[in-house]
PDB file of C-alpha atoms in Angstrom:
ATOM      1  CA  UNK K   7     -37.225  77.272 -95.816  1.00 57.00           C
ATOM      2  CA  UNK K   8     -40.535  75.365 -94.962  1.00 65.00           C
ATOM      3  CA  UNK K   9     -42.216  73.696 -97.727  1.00 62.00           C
ATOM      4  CA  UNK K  10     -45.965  74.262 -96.839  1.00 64.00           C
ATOM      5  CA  UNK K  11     -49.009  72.391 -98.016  1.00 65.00           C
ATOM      6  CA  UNK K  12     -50.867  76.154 -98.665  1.00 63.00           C
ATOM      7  CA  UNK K  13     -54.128  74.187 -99.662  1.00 65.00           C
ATOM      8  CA  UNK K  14     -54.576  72.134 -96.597  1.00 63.00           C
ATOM      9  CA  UNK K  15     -53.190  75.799 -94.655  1.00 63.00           C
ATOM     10  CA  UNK K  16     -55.710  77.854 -96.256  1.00 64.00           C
ATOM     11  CA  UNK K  17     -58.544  75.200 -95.008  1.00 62.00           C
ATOM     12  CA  UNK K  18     -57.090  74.820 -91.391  1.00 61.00           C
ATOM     13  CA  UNK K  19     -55.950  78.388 -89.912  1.00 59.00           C
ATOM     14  CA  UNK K  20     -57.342  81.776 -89.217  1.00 64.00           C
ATOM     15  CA  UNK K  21     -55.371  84.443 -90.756  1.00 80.00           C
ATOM     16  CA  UNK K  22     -52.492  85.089 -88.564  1.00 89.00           C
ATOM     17  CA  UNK K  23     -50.873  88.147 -87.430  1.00 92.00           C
ATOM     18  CA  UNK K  24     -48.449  89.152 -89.263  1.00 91.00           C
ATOM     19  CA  UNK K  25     -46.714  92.655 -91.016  1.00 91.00           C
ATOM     20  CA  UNK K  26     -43.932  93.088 -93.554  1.00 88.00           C
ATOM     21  CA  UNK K  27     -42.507  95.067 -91.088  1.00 87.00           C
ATOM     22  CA  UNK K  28     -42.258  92.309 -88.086  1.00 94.00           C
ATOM     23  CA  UNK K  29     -39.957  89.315 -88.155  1.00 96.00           C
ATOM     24  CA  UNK K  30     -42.190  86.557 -86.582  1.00 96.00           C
ATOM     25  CA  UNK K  31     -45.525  85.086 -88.090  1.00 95.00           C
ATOM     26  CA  UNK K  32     -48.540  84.584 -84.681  1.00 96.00           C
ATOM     27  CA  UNK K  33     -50.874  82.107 -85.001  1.00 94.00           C
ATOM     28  CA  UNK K  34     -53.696  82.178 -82.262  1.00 94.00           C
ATOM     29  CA  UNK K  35     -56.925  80.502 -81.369  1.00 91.00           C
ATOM     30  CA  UNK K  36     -60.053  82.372 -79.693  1.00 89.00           C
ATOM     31  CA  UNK K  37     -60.225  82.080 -75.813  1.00 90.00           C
ATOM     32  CA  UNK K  38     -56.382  82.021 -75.705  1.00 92.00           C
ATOM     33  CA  UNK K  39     -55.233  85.596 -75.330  1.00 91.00           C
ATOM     34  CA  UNK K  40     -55.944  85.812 -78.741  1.00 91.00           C
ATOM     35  CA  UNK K  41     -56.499  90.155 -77.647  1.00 92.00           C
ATOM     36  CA  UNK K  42     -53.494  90.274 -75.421  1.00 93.00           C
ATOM     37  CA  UNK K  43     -51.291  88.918 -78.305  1.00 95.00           C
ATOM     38  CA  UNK K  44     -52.560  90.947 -81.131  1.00 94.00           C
ATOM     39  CA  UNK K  45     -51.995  94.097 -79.025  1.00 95.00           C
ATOM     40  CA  UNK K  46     -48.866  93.169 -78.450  1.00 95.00           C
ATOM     41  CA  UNK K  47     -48.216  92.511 -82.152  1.00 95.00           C
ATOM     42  CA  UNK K  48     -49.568  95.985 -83.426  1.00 95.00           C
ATOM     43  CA  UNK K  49     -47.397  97.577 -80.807  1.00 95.00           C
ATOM     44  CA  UNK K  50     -44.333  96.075 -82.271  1.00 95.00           C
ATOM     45  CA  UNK K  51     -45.953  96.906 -85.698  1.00 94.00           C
ATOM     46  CA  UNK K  52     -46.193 100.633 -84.545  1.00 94.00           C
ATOM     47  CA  UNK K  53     -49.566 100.129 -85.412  1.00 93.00           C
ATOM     48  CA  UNK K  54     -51.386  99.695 -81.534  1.00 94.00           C
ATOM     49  CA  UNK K  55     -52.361 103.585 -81.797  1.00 94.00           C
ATOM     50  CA  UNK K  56     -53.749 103.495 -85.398  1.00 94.00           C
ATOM     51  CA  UNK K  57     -55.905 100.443 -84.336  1.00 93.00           C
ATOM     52  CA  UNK K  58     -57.184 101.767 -81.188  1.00 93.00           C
ATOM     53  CA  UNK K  59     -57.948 104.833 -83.411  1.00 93.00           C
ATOM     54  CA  UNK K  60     -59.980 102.960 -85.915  1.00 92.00           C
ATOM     55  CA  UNK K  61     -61.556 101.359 -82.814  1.00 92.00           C
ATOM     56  CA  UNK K  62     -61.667 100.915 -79.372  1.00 90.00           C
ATOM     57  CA  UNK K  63     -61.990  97.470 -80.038  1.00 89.00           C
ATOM     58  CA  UNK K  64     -58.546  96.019 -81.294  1.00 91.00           C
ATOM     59  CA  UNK K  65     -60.095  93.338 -83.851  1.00 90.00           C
ATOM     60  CA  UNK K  66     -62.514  95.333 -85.445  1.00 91.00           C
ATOM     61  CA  UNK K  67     -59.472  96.766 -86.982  1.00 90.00           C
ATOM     62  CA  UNK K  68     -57.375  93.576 -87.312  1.00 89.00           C
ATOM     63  CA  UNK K  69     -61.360  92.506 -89.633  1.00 88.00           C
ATOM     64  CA  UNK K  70     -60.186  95.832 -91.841  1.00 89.00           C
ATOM     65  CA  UNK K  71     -56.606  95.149 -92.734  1.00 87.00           C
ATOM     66  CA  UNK K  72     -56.834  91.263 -93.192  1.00 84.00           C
ATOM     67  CA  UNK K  73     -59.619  91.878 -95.934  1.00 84.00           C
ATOM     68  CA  UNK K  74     -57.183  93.736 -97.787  1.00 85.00           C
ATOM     69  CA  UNK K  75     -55.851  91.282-100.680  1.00 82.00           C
ATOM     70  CA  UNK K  76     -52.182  92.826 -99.829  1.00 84.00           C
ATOM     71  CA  UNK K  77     -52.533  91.492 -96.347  1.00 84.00           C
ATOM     72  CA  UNK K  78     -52.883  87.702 -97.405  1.00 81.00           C
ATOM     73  CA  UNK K  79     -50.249  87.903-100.301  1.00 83.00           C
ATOM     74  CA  UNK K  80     -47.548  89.277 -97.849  1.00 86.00           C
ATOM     75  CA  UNK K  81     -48.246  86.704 -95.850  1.00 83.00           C
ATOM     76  CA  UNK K  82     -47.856  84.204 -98.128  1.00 82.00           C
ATOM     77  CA  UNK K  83     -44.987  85.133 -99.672  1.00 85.00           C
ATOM     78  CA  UNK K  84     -43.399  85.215 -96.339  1.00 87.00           C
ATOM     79  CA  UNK K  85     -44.930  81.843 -94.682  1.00 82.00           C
ATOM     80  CA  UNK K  86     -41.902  79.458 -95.816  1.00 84.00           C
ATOM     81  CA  UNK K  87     -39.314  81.781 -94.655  1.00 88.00           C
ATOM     82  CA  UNK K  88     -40.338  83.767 -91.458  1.00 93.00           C
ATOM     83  CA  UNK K  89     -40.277  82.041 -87.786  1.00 95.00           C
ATOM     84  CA  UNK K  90     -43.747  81.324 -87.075  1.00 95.00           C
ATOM     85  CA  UNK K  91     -45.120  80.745 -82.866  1.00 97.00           C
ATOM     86  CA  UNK K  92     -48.448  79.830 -82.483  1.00 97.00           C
ATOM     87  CA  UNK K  93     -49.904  80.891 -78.807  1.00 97.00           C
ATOM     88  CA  UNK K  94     -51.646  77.961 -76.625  1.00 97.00           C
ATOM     89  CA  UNK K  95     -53.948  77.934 -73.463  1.00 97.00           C
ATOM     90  CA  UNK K  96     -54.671  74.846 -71.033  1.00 97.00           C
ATOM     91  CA  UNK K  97     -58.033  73.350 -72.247  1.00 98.00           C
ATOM     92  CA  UNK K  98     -59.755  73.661 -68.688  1.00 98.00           C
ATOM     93  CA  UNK K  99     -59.238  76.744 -68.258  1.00 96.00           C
ATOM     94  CA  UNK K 100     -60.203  77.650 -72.275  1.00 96.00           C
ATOM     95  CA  UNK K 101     -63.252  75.758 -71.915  1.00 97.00           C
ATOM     96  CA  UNK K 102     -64.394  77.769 -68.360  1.00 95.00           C
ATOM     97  CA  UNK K 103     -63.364  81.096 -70.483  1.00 92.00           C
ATOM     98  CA  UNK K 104     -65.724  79.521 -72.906  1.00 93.00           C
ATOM     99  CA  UNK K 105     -68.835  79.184 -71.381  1.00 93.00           C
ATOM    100  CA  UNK K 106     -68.581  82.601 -69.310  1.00 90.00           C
ATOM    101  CA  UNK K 107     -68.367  84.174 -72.511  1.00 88.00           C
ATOM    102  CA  UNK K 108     -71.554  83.155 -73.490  1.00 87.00           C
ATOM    103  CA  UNK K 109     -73.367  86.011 -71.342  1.00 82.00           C
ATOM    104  CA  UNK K 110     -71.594  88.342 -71.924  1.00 77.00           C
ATOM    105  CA  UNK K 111     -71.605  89.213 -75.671  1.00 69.00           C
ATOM    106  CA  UNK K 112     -73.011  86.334 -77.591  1.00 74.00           C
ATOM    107  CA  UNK K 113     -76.523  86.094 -77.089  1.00 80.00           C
ATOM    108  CA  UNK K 114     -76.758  84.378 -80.365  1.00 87.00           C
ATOM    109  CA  UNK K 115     -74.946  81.536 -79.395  1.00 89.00           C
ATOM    110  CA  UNK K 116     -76.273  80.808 -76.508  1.00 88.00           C
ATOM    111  CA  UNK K 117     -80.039  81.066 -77.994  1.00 90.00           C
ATOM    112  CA  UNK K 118     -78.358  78.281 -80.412  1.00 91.00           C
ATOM    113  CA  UNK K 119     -77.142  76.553 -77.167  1.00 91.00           C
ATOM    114  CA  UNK K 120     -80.567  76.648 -75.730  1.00 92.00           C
ATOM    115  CA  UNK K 121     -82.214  75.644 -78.563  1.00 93.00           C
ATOM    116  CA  UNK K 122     -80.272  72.651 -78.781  1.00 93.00           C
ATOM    117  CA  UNK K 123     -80.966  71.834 -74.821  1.00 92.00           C
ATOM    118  CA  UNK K 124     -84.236  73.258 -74.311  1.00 94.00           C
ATOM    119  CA  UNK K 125     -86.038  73.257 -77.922  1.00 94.00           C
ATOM    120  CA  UNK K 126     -86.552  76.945 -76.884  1.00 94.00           C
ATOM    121  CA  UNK K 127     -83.661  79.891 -77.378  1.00 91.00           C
ATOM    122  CA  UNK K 128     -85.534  82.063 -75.378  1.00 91.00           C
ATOM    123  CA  UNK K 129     -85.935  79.678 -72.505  1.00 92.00           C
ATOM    124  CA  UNK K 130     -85.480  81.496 -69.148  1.00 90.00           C
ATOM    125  CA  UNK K 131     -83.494  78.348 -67.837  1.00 90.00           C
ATOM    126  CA  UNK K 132     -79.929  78.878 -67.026  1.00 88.00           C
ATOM    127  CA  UNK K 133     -77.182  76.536 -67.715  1.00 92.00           C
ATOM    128  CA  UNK K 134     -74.647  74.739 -66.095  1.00 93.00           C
ATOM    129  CA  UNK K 135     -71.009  74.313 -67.163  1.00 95.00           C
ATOM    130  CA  UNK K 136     -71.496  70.989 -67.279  1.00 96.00           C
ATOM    131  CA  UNK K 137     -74.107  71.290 -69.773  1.00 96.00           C
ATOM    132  CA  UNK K 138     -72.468  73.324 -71.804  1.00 96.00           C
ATOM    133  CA  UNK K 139     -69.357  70.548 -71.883  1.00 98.00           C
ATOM    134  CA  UNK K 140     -72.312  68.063 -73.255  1.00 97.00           C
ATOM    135  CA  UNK K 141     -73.626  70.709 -75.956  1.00 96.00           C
ATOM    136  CA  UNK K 142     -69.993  70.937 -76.768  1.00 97.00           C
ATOM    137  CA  UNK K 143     -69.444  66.671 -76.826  1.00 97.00           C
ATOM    138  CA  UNK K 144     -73.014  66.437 -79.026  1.00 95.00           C
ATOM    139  CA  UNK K 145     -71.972  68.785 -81.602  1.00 93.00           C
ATOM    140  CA  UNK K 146     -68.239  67.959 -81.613  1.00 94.00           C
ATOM    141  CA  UNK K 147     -65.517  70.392 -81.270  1.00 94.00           C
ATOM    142  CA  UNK K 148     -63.404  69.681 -84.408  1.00 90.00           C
ATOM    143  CA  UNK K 149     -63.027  73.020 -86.602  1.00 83.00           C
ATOM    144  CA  UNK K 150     -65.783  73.570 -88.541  1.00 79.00           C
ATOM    145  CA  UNK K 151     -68.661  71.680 -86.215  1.00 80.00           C
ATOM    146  CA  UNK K 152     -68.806  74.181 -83.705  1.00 84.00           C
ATOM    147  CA  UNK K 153     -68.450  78.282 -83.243  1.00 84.00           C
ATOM    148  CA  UNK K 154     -64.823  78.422 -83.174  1.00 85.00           C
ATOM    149  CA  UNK K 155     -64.379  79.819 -79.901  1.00 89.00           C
ATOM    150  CA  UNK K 156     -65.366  76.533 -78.708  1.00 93.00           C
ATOM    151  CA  UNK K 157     -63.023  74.800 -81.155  1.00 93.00           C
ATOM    152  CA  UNK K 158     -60.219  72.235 -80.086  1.00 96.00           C
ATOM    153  CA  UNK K 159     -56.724  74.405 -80.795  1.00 95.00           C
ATOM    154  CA  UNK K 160     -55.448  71.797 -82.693  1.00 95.00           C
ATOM    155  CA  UNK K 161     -55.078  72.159 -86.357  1.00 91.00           C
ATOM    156  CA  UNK K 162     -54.628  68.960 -88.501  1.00 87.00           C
ATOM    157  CA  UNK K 163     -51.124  69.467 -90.175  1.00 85.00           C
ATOM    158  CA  UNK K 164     -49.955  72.546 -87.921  1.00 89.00           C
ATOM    159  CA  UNK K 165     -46.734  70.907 -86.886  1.00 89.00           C
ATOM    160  CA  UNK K 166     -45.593  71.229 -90.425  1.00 86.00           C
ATOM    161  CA  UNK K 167     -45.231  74.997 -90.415  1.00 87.00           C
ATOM    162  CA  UNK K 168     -45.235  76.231 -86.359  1.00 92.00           C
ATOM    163  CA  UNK K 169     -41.958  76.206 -85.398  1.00 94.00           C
ATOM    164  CA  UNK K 170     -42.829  77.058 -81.579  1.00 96.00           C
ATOM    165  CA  UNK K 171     -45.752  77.288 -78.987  1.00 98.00           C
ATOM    166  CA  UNK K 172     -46.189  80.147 -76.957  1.00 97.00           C
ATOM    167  CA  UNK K 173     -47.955  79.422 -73.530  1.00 97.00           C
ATOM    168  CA  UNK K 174     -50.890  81.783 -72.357  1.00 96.00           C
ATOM    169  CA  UNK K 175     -49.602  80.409 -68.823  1.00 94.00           C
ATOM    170  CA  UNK K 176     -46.362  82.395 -68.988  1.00 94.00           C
ATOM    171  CA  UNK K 177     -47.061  84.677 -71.240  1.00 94.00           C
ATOM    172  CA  UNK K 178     -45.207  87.737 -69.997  1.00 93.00           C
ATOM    173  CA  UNK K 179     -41.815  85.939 -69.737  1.00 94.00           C
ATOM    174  CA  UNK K 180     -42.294  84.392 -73.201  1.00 95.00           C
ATOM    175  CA  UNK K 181     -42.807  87.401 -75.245  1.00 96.00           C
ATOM    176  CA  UNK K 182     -40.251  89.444 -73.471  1.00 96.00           C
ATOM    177  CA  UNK K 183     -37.910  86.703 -74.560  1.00 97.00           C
ATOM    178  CA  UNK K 184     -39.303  87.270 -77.950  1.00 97.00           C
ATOM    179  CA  UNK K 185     -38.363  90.618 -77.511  1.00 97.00           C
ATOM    180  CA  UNK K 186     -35.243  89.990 -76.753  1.00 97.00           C
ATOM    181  CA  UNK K 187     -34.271  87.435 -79.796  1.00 98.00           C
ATOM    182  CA  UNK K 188     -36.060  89.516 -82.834  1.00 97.00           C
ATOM    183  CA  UNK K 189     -34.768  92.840 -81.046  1.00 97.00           C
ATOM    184  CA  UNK K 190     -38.376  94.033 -80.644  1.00 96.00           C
ATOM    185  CA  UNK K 191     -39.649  96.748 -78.369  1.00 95.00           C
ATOM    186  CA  UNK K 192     -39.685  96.262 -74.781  1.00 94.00           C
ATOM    187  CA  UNK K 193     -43.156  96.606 -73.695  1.00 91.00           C
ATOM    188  CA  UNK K 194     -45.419  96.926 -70.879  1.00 87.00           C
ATOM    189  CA  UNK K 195     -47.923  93.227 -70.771  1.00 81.00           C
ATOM    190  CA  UNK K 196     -50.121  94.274 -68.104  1.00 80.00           C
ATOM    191  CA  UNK K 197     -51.213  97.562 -69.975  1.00 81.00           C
ATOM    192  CA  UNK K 198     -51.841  95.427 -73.388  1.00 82.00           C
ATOM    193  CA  UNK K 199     -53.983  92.764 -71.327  1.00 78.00           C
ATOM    194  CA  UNK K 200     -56.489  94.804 -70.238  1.00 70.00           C
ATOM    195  CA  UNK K 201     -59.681  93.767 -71.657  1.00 60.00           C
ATOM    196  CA  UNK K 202     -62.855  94.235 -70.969  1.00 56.00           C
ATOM    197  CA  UNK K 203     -64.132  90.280 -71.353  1.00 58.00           C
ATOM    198  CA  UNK K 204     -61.381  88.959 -68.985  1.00 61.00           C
ATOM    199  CA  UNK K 205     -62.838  87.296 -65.807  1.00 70.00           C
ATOM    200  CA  UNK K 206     -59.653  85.921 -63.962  1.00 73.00           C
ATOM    201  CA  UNK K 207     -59.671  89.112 -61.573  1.00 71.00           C
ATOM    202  CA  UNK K 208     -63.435  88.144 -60.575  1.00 75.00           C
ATOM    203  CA  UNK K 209     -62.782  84.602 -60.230  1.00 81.00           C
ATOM    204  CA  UNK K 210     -62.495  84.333 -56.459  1.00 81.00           C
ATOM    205  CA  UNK K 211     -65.648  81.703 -55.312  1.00 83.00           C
ATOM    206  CA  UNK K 212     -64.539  78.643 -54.104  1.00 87.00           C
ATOM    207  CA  UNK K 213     -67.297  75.481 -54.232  1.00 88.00           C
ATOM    208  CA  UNK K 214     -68.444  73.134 -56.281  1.00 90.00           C
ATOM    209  CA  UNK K 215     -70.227  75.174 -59.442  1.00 91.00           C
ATOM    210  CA  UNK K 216     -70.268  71.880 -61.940  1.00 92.00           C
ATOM    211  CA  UNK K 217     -73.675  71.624 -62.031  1.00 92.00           C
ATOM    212  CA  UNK K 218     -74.615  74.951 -61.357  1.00 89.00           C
ATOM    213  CA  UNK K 219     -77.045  77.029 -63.295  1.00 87.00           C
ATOM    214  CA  UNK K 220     -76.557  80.164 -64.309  1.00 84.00           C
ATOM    215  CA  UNK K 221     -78.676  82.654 -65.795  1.00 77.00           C
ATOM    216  CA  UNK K 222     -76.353  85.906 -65.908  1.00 62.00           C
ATOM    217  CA  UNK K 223     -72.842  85.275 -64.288  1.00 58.00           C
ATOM    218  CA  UNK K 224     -72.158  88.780 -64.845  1.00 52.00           C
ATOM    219  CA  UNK K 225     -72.101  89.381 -60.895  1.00 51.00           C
ATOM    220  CA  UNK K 226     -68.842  91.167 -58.924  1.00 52.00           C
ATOM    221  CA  UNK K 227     -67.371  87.731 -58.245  1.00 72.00           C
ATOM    222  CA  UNK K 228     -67.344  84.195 -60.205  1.00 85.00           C
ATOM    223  CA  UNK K 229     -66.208  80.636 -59.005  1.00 88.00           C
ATOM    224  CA  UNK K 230     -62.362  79.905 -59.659  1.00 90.00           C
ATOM    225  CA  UNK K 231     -61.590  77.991 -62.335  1.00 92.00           C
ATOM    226  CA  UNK K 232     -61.145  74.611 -60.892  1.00 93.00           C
ATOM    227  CA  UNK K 233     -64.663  75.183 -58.622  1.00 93.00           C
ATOM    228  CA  UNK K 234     -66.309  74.631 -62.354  1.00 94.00           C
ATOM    229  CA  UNK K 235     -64.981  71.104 -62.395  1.00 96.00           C
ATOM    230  CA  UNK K 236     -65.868  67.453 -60.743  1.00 96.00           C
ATOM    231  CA  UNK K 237     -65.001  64.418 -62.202  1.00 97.00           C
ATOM    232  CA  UNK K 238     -67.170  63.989 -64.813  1.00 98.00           C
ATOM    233  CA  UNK K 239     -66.330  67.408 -66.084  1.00 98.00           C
ATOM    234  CA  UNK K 240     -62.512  66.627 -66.151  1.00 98.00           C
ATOM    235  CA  UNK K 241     -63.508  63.725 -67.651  1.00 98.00           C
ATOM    236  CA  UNK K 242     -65.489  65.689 -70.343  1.00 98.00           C
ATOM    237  CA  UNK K 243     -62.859  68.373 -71.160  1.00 98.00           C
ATOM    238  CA  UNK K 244     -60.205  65.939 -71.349  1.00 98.00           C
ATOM    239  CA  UNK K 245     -61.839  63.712 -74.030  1.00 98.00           C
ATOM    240  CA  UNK K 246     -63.330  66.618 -76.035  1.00 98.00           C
ATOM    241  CA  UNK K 247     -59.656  68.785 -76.214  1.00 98.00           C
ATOM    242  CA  UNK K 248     -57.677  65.103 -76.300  1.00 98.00           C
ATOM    243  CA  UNK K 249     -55.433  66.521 -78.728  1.00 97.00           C
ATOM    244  CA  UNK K 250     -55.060  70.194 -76.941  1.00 98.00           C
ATOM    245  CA  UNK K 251     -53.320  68.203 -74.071  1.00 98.00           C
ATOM    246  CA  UNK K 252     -51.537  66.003 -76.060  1.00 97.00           C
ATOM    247  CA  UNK K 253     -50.593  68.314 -78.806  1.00 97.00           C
ATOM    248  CA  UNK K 254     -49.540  70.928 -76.219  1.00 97.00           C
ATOM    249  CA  UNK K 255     -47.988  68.930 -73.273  1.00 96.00           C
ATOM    250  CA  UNK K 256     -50.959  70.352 -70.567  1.00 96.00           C
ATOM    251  CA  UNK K 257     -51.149  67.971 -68.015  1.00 95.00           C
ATOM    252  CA  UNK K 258     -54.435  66.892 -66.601  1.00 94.00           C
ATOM    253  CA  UNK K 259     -54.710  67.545 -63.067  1.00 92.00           C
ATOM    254  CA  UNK K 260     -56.758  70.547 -62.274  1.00 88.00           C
ATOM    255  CA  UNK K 261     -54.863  70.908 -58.937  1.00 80.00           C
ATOM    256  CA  UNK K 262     -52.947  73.907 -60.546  1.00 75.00           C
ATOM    257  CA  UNK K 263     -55.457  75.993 -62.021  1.00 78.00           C
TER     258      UNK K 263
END
């Protein structure tokens, strides 16, 4: 049994996924297949259909169960007894995923972005990614300074109660082995990853896009992941997500994105 510190648990984590029904506890962090792994989990839950039911999108209906006061005290009760995984995704890549997703669905945040850069969050400017990495290093990117999607992973204390990480990176192979030690469903990954705000199929440029600006990067094709980065990006990333690398054992050469 874990003995868990619920106060400093209840400050640090989003609510997890979790069902009295499913063996495992999943933690998650936005930008890290946080969709891909809570389909996954309501499939297993035999819940995937009543979800997509409720709503096309999956976490408008992951909003309606955890406000339920059932939902938390379950998990509770189960927290010091139950396996618990938390899934992880290399910082460079997070932080590209990041700033993409800022014109696509949240205008808001981005007017807050270009306020902060412009004094104007209706500027018609673009931004780079490099900009965005010095919004990020201004404000900070501990929990609680920053949207959370731009958060580090890391959570003060999480070593205590997650027994395992699961790696975005090999995803497929680490569920089904999941699968395989819980005697869960088989299931089908590349079905349950399709999503709507997933760019890795458009990423195909290949350049130097640091320091490019962008206005709407919601074009047929984007830059690959490592064209977003020069050294003083790298340099960036890996001082704001220090503890994402060291934490989760990413290394920091970009020559494998």
């Amino acid at each position: 049994m874990k003995i868990i510190n619920l106060e400093q648990w209840r400050k640090n984590e989003p609510s997890p996924y979790s069902h009295m029904n499913f063996p495992i506890i999943l933690y998650w962090s936005p930008k890290a297949g946080c969709t891909t792994l809570l389909k996954w989990f309501l499939y297993q839950a035999d819940l995937l259909d009543v979800a997509l039911e409720y709503h096309p999108w999956v976490h408008q209906y992951e909003v309606f169960i955890k406000s339920k006061p059932e939902y938390i005290d379950e998990l509770l009760s189960s927290l010091p007894y139950k396996d618990s995984y938390k899934l992880v995704r290399n910082p460079y890549t997070r932080a590209v995923s990041g700033f993409l997703m800022l014109f696509t669905y949240m205008d808001t945040i981005l007017q807050s972005v270009k306020e902060h850069l412009y004094n104007d969050p209706h500027s018609p400017k673009g931004l780079s990614f490099k900009q965005f990495l010095y919004y990020l290093k201004d404000l900070g990117v501990g929990h609680g300074h920053i949207e959370f999607h731009f958060a580090m992973q890391y959570r003060e204390g999480e070593e205590h109660y997650i027994d395992q990480y699961i790696y975005l990176e090999n995803l497929s192979d680490e569920l089904a082995k999941l699968e395989r030690k819980y005697s869960l469903k088989k299931s089908n990954l590349s079905d349950l990853s399709n999503s709507h705000h997933h760019f890795s199929s458009l990423m195909t440029h290949r350049g130097n896009f640091a320091n490019v600006s962008f206005t709407d990067p919601a074009f047929p094709k984007l830059p690959t992941y490592s064209s977003f980065y020069d050294y003083e990006a790298i340099q960036l990333v890996r001082e704001l997500y220090k503890k994402d690398f060291e934490k989760y054992g990413y290394s920091k050469n970009i020559k494998h994105l």
